[in-house]
Coordinates of C-alpha atoms in Angstrom, one line a residue:
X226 CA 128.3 92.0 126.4
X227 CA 126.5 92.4 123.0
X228 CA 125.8 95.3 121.2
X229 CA 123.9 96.4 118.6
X230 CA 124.5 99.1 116.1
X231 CA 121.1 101.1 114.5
X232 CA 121.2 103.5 112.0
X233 CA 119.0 106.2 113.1
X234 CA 118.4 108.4 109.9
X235 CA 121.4 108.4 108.0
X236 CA 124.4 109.7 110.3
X237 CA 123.6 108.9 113.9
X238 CA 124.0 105.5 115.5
X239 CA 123.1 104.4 118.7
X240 CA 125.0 101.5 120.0
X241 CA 122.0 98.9 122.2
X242 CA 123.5 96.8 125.2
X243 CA 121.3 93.7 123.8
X244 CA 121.8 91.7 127.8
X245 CA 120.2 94.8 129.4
X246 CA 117.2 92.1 130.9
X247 CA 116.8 94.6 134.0
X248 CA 113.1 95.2 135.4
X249 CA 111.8 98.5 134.3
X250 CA 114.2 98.8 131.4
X251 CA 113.7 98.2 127.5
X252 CA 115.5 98.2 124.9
X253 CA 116.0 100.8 122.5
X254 CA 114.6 98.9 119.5
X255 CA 111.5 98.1 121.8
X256 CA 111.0 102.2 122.3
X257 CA 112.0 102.8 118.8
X258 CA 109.3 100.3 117.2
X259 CA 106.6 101.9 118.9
X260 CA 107.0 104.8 116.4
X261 CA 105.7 104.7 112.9
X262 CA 107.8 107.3 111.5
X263 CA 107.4 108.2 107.7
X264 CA 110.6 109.3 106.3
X265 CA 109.4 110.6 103.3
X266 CA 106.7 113.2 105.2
X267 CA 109.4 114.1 108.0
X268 CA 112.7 115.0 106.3
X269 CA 111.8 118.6 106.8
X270 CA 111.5 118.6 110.7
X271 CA 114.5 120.8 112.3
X272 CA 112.6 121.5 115.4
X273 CA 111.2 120.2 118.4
X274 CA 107.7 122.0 118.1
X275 CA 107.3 120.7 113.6
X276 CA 107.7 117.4 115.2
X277 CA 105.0 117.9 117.9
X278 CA 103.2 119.3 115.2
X279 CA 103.6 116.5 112.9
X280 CA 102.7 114.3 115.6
X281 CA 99.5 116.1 116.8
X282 CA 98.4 116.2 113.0
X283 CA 98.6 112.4 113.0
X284 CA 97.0 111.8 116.6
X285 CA 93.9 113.9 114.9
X286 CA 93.7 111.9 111.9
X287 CA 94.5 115.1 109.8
X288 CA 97.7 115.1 108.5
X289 CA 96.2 116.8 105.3
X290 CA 95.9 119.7 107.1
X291 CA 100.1 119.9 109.2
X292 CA 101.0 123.4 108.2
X293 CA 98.1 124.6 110.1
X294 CA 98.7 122.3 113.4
X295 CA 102.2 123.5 113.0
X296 CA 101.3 127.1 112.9
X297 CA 99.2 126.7 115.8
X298 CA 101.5 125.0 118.3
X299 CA 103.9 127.6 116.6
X300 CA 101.9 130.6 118.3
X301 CA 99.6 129.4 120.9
X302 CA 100.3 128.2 124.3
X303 CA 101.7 124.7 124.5
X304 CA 99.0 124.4 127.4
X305 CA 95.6 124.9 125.6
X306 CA 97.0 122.7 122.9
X307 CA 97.4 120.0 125.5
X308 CA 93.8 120.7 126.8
X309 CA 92.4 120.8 123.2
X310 CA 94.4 117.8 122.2
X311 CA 92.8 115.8 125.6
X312 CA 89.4 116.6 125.2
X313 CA 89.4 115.7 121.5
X314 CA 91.0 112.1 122.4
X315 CA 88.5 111.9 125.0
X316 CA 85.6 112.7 123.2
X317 CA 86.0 110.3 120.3
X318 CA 84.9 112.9 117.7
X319 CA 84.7 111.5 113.9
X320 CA 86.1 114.9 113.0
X321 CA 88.7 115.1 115.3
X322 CA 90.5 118.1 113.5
X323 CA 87.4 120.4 113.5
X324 CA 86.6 120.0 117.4
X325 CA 90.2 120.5 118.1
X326 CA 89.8 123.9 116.2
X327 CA 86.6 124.4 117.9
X328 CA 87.9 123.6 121.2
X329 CA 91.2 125.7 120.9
X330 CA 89.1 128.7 120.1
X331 CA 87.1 128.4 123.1
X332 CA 90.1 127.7 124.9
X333 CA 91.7 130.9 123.8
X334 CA 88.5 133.2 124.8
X335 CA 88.5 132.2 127.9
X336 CA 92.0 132.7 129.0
X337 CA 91.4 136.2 127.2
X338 CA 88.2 136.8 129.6
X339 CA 90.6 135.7 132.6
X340 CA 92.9 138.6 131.7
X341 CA 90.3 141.3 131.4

């Protein structure tokens, strides 16, 4: 067998069975490429819902704006963020940001006319 050491971060490393050639499998450097992570911006995220954050600000093009996307999936409903999130990738909006705030908001008012 061969193995593979990778430093992920600085502390934790993840040892890769390299002759793992077993349909429906990949490798761990495969899944681990696929992800451009940028060390520099992330060395604050603790927590699973920064990183979704993090990520959602980057899948909108808006990374400019994070705090607020982290807010957001902070307090609102992991749901309509989802729904918001779809629609805006579906749509193929040049401001991607502003119709995910739009879209949220609309979101919101009608799961509050639902309740009432």
């Amino acid at each position: 067998m061969v193995f593979e050491f990778l430093n992920i971060r600085r502390y934790a490393f993840i040892i890769i069975d390299l002759t793992m050639n077993k349909p429906g499998f990949s490798s761990m450097t495969k899944i681990l490429d696929k992800y451009e992570l940028d060390e520099t911006k992330q060395k604050r995220i603790s927590r699973e819902w920064q990183d979704y954050a993090y990520r959602l600000a980057v899948a909108l093009d808006d990374t400019k704006h994070t705090a607020i996307y982290m807010r957001i999936v902070k307090t609102a409903p992991r749901e309509l963020v989802e729904k918001a999130k779809s629609f805006v990738m579906d749509a193929g909006a040049r401001s991607r940001g502003k119709m995910f705030m739009w879209k949220l908001k609309q979101l919101k008012e009608e799961e509050r006319d639902k309740s009432v």
